[in-house]
mmCIF file of C-alpha atoms and ligand atoms in Angstrom:
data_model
loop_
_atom_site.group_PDB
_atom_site.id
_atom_site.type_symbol
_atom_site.label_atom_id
_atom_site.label_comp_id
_atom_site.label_asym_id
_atom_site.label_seq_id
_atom_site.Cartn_x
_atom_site.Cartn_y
_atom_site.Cartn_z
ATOM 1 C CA UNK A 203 11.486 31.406 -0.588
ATOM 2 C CA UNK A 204 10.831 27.842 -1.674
ATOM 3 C CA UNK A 205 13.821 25.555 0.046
ATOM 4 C CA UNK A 206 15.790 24.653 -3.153
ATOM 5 C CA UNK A 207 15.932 20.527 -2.461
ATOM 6 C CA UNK A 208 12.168 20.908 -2.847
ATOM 7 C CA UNK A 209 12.454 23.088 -6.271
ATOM 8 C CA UNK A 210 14.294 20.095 -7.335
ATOM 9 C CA UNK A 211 11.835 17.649 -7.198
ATOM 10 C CA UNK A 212 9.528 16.313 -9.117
ATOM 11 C CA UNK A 213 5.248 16.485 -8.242
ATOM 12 C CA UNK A 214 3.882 12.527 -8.121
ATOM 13 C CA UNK A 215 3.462 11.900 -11.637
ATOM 14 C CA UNK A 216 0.172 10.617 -12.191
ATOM 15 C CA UNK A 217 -0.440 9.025 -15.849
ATOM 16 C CA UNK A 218 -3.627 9.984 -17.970
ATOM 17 C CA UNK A 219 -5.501 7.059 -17.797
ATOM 18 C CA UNK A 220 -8.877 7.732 -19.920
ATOM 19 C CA UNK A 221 -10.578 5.041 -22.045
ATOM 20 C CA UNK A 222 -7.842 2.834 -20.915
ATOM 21 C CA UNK A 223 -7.598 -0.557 -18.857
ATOM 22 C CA UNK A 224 -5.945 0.644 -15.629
ATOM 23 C CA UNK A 225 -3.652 -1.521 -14.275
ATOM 24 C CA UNK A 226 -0.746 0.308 -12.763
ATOM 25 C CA UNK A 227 -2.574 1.506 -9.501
ATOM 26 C CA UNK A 228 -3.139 -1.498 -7.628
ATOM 27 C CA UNK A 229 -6.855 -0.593 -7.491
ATOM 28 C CA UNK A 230 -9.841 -3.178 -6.835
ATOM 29 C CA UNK A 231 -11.250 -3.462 -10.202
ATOM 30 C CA UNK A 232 -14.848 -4.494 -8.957
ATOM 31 C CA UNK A 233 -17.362 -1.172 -8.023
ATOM 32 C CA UNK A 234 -20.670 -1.977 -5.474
ATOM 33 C CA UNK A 235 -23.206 -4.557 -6.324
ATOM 34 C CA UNK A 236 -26.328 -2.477 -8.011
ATOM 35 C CA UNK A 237 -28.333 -2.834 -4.531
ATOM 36 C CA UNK A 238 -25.488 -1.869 -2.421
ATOM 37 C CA UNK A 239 -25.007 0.747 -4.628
ATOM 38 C CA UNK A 240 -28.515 2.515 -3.871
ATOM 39 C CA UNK A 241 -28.277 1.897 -0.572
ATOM 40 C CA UNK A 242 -24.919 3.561 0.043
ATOM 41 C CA UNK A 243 -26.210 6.920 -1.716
ATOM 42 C CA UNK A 244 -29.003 6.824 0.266
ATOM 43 C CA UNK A 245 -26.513 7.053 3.293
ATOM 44 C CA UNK A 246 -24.725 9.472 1.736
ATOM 45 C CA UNK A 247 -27.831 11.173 1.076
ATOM 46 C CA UNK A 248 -28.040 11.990 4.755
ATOM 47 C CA UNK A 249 -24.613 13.522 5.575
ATOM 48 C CA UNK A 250 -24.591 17.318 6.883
ATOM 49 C CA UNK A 251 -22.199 18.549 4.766
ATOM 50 C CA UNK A 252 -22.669 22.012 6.011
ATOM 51 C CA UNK A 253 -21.220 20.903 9.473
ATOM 52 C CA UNK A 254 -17.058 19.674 9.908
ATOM 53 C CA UNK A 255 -17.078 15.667 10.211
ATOM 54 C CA UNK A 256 -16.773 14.142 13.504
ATOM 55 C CA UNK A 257 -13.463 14.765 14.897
ATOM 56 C CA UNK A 258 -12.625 12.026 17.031
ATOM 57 C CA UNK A 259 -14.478 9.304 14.994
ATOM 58 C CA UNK A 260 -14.636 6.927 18.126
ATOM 59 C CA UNK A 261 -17.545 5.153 16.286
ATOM 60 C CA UNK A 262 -15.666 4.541 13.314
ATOM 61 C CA UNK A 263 -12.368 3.496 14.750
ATOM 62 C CA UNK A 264 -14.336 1.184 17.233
ATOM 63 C CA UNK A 265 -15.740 -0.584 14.091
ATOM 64 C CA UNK A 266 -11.962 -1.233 12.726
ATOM 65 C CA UNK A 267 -10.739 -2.111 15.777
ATOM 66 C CA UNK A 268 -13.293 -4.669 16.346
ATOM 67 C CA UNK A 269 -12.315 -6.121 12.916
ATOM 68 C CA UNK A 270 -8.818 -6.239 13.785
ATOM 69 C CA UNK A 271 -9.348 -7.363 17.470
ATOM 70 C CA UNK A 272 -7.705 -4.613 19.199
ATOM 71 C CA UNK A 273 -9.478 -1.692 21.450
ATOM 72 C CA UNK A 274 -10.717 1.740 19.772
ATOM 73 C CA UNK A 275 -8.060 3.538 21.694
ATOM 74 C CA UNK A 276 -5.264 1.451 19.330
ATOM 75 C CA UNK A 277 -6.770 2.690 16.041
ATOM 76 C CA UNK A 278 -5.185 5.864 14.223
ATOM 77 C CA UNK A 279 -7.462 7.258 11.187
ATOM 78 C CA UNK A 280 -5.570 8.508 8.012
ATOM 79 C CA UNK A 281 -6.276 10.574 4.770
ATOM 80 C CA UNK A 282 -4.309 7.380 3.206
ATOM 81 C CA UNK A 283 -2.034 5.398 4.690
ATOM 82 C CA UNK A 284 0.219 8.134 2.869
ATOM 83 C CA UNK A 285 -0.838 10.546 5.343
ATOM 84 C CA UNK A 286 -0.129 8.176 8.577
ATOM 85 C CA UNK A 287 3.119 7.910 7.276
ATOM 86 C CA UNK A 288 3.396 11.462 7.211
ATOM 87 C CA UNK A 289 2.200 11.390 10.545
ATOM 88 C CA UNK A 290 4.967 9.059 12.047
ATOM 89 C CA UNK A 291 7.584 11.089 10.027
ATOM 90 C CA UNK A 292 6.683 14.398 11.453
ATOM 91 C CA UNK A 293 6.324 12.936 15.370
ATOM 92 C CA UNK A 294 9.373 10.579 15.092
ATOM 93 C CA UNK A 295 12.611 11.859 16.886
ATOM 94 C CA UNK A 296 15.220 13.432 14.337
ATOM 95 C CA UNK A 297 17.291 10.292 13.207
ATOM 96 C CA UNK A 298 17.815 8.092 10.374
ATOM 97 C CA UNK A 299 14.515 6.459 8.321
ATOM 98 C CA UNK A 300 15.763 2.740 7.034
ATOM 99 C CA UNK A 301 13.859 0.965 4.897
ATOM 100 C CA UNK A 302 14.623 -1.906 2.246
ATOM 101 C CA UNK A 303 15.370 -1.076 -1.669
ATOM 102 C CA UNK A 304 13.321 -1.576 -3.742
ATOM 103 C CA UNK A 305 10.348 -0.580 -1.801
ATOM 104 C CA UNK A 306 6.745 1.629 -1.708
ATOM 105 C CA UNK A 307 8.788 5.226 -2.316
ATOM 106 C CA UNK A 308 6.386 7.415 -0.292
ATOM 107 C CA UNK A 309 8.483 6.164 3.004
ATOM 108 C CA UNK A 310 11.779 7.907 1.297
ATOM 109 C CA UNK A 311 9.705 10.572 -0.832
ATOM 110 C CA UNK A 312 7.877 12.059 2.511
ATOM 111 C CA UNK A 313 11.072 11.840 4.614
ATOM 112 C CA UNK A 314 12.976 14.165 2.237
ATOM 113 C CA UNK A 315 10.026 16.235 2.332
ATOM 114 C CA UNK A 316 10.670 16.728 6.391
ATOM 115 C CA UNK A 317 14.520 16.332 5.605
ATOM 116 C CA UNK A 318 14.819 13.637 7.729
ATOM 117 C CA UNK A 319 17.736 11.061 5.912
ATOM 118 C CA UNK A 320 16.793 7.871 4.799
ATOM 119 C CA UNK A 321 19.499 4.860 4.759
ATOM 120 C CA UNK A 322 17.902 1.695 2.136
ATOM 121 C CA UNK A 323 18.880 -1.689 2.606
ATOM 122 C CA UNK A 324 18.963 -3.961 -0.527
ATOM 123 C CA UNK A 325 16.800 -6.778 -0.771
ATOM 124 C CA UNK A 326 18.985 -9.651 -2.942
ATOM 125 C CA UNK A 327 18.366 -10.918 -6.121
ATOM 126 C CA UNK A 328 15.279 -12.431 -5.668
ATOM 127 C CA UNK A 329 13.932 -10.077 -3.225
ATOM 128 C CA UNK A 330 14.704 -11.675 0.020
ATOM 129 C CA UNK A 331 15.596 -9.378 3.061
ATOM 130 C CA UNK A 332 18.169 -10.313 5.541
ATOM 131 C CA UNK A 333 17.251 -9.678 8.924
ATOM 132 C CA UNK A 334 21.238 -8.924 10.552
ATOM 133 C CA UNK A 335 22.305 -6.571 7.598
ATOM 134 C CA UNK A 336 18.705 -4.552 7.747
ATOM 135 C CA UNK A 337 19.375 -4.595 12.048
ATOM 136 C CA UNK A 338 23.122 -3.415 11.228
ATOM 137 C CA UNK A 339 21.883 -0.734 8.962
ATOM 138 C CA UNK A 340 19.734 0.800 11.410
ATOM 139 C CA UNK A 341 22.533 0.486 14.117
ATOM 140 C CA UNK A 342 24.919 1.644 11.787
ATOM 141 C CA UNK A 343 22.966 4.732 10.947
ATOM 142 C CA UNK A 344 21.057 5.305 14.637
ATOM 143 C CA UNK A 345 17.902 4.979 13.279
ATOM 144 C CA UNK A 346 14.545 6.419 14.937
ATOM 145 C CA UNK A 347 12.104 4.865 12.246
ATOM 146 C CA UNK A 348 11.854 1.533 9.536
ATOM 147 C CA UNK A 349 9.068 0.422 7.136
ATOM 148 C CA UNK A 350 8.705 -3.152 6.404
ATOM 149 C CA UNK A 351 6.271 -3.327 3.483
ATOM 150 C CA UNK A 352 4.623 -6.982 4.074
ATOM 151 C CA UNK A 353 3.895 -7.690 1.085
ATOM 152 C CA UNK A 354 6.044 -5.547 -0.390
ATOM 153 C CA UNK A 355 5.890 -3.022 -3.440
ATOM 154 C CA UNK A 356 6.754 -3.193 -5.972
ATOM 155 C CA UNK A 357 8.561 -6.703 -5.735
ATOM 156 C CA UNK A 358 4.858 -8.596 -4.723
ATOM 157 C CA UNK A 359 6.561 -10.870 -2.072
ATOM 158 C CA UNK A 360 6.219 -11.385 1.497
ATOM 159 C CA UNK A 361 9.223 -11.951 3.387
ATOM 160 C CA UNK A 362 8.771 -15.203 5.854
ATOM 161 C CA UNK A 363 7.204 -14.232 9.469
ATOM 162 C CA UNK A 364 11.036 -15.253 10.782
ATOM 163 C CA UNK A 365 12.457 -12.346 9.380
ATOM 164 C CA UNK A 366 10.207 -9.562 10.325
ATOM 165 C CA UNK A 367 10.097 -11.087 13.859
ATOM 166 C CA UNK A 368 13.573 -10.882 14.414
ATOM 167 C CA UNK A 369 13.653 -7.338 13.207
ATOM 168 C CA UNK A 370 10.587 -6.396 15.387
ATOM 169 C CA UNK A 371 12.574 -7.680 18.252
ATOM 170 C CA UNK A 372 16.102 -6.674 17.883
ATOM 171 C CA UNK A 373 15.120 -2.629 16.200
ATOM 172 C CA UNK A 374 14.759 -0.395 19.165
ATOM 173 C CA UNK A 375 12.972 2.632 17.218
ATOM 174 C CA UNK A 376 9.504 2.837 15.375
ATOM 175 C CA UNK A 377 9.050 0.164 13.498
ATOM 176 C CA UNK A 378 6.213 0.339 10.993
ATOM 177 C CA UNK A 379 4.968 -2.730 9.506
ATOM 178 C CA UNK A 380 2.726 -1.755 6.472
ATOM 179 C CA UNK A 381 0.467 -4.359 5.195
ATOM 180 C CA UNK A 382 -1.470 -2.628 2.608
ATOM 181 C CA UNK A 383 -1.286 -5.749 0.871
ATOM 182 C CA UNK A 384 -2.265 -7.923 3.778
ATOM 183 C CA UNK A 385 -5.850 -8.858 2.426
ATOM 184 C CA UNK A 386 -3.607 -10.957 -0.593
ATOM 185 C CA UNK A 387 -1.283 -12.279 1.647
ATOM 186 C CA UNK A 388 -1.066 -15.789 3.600
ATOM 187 C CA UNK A 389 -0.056 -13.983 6.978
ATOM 188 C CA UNK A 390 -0.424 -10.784 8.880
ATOM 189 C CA UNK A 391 1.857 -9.130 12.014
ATOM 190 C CA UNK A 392 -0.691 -7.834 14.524
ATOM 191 C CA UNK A 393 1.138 -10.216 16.888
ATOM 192 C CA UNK A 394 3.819 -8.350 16.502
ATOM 193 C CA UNK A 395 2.435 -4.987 17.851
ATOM 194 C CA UNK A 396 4.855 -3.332 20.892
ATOM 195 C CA UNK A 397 5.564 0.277 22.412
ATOM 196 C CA UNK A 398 7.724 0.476 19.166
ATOM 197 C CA UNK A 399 6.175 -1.898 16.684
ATOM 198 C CA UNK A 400 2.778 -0.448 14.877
ATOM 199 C CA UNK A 401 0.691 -1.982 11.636
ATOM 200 C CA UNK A 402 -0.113 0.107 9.278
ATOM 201 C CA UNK A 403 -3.344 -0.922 6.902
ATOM 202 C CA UNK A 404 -5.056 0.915 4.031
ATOM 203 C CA UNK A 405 -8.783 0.012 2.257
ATOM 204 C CA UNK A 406 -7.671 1.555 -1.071
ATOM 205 C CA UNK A 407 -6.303 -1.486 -2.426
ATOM 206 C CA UNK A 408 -9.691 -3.593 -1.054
ATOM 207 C CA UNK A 409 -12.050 -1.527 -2.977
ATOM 208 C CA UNK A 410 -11.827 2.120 -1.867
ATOM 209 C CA UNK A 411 -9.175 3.907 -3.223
ATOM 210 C CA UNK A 412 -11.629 6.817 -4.118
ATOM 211 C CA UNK A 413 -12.651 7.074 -0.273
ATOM 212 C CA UNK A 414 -8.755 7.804 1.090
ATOM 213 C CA UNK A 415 -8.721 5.754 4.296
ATOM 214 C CA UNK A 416 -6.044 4.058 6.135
ATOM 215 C CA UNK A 417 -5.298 2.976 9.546
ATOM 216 C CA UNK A 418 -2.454 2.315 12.234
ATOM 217 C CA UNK A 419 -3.085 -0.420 15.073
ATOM 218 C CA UNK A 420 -0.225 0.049 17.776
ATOM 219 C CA UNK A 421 -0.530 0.420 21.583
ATOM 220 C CA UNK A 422 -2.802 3.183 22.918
ATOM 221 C CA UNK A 423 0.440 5.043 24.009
ATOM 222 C CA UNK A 424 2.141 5.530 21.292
ATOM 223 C CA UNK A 425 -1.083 6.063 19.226
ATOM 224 C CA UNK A 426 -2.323 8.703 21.408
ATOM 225 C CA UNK A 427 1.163 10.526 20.479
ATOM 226 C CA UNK A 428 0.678 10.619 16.565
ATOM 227 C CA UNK A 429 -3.133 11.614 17.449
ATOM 228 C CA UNK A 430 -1.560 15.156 18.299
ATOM 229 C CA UNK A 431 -0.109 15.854 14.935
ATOM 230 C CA UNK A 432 -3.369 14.552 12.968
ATOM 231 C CA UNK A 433 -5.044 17.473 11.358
ATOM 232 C CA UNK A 434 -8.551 18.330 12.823
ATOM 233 C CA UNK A 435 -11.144 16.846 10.554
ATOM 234 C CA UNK A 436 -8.617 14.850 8.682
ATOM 235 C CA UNK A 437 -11.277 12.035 7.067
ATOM 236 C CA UNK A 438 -13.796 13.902 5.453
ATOM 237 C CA UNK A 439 -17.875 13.466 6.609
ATOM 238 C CA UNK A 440 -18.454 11.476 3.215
ATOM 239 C CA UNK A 441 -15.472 9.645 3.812
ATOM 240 C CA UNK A 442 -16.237 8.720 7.531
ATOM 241 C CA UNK A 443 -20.304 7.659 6.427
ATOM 242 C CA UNK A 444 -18.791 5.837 3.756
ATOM 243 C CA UNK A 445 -16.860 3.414 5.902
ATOM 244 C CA UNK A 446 -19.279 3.065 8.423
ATOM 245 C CA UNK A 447 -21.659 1.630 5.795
ATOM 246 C CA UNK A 448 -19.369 -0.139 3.761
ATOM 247 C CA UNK A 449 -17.669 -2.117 7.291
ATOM 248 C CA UNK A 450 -21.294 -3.347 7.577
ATOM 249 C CA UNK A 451 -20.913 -4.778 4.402
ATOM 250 C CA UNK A 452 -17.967 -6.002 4.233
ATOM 251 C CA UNK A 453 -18.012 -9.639 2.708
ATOM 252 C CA UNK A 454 -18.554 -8.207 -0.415
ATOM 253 C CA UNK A 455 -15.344 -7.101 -0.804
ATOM 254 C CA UNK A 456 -14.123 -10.498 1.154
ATOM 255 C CA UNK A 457 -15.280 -11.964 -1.829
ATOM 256 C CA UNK A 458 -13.861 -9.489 -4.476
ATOM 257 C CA UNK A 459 -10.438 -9.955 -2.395
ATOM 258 C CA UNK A 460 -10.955 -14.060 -3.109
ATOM 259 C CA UNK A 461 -11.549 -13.467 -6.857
ATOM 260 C CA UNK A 462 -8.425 -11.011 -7.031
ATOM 261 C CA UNK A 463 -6.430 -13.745 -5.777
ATOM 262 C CA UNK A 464 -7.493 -16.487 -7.917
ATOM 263 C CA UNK A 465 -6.982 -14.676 -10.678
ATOM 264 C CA UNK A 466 -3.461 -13.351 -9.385
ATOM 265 C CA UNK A 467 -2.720 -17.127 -9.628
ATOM 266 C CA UNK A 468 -4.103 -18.069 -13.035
ATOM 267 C CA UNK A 469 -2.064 -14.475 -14.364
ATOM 268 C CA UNK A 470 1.201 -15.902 -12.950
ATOM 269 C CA UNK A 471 0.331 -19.221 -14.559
ATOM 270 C CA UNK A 472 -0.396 -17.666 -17.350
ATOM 271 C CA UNK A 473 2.647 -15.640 -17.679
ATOM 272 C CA UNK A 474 5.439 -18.876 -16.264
ATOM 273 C CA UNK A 475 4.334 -20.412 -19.356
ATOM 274 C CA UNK A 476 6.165 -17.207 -21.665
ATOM 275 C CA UNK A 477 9.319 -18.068 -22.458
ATOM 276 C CA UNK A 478 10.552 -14.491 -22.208
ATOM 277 C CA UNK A 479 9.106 -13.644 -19.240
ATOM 278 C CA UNK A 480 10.145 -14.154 -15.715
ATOM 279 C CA UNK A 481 7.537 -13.673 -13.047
ATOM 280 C CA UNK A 482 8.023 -13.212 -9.558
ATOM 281 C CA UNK A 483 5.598 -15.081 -6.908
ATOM 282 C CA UNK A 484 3.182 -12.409 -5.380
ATOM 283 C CA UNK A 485 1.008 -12.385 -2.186
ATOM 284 C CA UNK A 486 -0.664 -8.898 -3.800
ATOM 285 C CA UNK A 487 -3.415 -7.772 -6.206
ATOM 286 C CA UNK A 488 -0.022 -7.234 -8.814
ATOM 287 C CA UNK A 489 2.088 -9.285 -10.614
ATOM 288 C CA UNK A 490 5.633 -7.984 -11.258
ATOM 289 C CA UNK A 491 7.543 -9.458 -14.334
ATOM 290 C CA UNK A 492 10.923 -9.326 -15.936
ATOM 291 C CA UNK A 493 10.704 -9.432 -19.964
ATOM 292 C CA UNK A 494 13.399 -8.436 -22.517
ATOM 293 C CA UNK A 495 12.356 -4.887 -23.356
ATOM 294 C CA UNK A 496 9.746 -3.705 -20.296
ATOM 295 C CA UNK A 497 9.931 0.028 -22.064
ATOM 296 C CA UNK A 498 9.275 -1.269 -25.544
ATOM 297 C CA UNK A 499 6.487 -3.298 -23.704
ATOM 298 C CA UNK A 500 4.886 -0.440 -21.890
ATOM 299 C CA UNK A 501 4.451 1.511 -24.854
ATOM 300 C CA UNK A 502 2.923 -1.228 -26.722
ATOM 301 C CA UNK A 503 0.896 -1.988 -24.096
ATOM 302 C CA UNK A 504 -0.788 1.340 -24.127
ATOM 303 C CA UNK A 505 -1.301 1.168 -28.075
ATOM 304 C CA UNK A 506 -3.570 -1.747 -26.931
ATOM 305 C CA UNK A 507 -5.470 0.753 -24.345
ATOM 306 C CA UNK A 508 -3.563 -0.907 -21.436
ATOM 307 C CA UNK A 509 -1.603 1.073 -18.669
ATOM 308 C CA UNK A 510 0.144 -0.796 -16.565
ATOM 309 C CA UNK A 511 3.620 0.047 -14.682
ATOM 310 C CA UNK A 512 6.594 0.151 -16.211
ATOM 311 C CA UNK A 513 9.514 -0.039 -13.142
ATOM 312 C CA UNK A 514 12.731 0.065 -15.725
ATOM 313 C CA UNK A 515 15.278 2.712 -14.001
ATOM 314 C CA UNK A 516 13.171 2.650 -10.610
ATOM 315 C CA UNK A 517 16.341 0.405 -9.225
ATOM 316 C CA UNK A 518 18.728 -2.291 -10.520
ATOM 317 C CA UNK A 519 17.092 -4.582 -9.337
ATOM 318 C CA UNK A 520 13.807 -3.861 -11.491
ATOM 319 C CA UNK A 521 15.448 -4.131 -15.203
ATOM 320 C CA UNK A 522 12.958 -4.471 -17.415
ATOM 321 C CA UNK A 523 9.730 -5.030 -14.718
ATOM 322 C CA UNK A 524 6.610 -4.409 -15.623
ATOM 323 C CA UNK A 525 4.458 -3.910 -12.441
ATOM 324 C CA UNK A 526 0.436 -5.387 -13.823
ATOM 325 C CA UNK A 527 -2.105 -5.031 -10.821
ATOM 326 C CA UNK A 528 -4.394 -8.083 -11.473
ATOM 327 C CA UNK A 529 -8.007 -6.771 -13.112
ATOM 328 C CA UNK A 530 -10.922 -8.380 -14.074
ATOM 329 C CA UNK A 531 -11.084 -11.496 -15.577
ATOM 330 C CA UNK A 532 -11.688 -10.000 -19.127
ATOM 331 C CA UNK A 533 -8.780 -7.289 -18.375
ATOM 332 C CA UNK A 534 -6.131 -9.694 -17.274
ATOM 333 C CA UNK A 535 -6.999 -11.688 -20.428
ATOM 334 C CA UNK A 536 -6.866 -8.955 -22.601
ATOM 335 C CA UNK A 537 -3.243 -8.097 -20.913
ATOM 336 C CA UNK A 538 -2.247 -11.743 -21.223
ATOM 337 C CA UNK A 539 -3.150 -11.969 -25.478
ATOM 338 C CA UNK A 540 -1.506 -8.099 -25.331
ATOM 339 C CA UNK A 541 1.630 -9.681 -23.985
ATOM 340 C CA UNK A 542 1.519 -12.725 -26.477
ATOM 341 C CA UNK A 543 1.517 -10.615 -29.254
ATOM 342 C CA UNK A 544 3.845 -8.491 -27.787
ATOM 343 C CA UNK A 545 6.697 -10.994 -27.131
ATOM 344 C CA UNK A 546 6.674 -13.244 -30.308
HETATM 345 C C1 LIG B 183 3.018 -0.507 0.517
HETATM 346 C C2 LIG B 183 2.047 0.618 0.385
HETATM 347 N N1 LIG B 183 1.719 1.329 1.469
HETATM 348 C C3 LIG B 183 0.861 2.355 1.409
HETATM 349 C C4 LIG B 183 0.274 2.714 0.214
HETATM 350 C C5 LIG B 183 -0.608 3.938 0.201
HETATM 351 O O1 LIG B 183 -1.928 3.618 0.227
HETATM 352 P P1 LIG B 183 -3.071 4.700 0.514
HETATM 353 O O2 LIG B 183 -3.929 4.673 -0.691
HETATM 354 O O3 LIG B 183 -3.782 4.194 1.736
HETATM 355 O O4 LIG B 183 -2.427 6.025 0.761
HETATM 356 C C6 LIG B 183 0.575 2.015 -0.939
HETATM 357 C C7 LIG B 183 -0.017 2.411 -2.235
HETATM 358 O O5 LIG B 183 0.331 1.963 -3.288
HETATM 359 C C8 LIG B 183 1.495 0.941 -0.863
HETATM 360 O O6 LIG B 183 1.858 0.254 -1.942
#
């Protein structure tokens, strides 16, 4: 009954996390200001729950697309950003997914899913892509489809403009440039939209994780194609009242964004000055690190009530990583004396 590749895998493991300081999801660690708070519920409060959501969510996407500077008509609503790339994998012609290696795994995970093959690129030594041998690949392999992650994950780094630009220009498939990371980063790519070149953007990683909402900006075209394989009602009513408050409000997490990345730089100083540990430059809300022992680590890590994510066997190139999203001030210190104690 059940196609046997899919017996053979194994369900997204997510780790118990109760009582502990979570730091292996890349999740804002900030909730609402107290007055925001009441407010919010008070929105909620007013939500027909008895009726489907709005379908077509013109408001909503008009309020995103204003942010981003494109038209309503360019904006493509997701349960996640996990479910837009579902989308693109289900409307893309048969052929070849390329992405780099290491990268986010839901790109290879959801292809095998829809048994579409998947060719990965290596990224070198210190995570650089190279533009010819990723073009090469998807010539090589007649590829319909590529992710960029920009910043990536797990590796924290964006590659320079250069790069992505030339493969924008020389990949005729999809290309999918996902910047879930893009409110840490120095640059974004919406210059870079085309027919076959689309950004891909989530809010989990800004604050709402808990709300499940991610967006594509690409030409109206195109976008109105991956409209017809979204599923009717896909953001829920809470969800969609949710975002239109929250957009009004949206300096706060502006702000919380700022203070992530502050403190992203004070952890990596914090961490160069190890002797045993080798971090990696980040334009995220992580901080990935090579250390002796990253299993012995983890485990020790979570005797202190710390989960963070341990990337050892994940690929060669992530020997002994430890993948730390960056907290709150009082969490990344208490990771940072953890660590200390840890290493001697
Ligand atoms: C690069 C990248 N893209 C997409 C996602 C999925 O985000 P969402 O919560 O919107 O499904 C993640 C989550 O970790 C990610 O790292």
């Amino acid at each position: 009954m059940i196609r046997s590749d899919i017996k053979a895998l194994s369900a997204y493991h997510v780790p118990d996390s109760s009582g502990m300081i979570k730091l292996d999801a890349m999740e804002n660690p900030f909730t609402l200001p107290d007055t925001l708070q009441e407010q919010w519920c008070k929105c909620l409060s007013g939500v027909d729950i008895n009726r489907y959501p709005d379908a077509d969510m013109a408001g909503l996407r008009g309020q995103i697309a204003a942010r981003a500077g494109v038209h309503a008509d360019q904006i493509l609503l997701g349960n996640g950003s996990d479910e837009i790339i579902q989308m693109i994998l289900m409307a893309v012609r048969a052929g070849t997914c390329v992405v780099p290696a290491p990268t986010f795994v839901m790109y290879d995970l959801i292809s095998h899913w829809l048994q579409r093959s998947v060719a990965s690129v290596p990224l070198t030594e210190n995570f650089s892509l190279d533009a010819d041998h990723f073009l090469q690949a998807c010539g090589r392999e007649k590829a319909e489809v590529a992710f960029l992650a920009c910043p990536n994950n797990p590796t924290g780094n964006l590659w320079p403009e250069d790069t992505v630009r030339k493969i924008a220009e020389g990949f005729n498939g999809l290309l999918v440039i996902d910047e879930a990371y893009g409110p840490f980063a120095g640059h974004d790519h919406t210059h870079l939209i085309a027919d076959n070149v689309m950004i891909l953007r989530t809010f989990s990683k800004l604050g709402w994780a808990g709300l499940r909402l991610g967006y594509l900006i690409g030409e109206a075209g195109p976008i109105a194609y991956l409209n017809k394989v979204r599923m009717p009602y896909n953001i829920n009513a809470l969800t969609q009242a949710s975002a239109r408050f929250l957009l009004d409000h949206f300096d706060v997490f502006e702000r919380q964004a700022a203070v992530i990345r502050a403190e992203r730089e004070r952890v990596t100083a914090a961490l160069s000055g190890m002797s045993t540990v080798e971090v990696f430059p980040s334009q995220t809300n992580f901080v990935l690190l090579r250390i002796p022992d990253s299993d012995s680590a983890f485990e020790q890590l979570k005797q202190h009530g710390i989960l963070v994510k341990n990337m050892n066997g994940a690929h060669r190139l992530l020997a002994n990583c430890l993948r730390i999203t960056i907290g709150t001030s009082t969490e990344n210190d208490a990771v940072l004396t953890a660590l200390k104690e840890i290493l001697i």
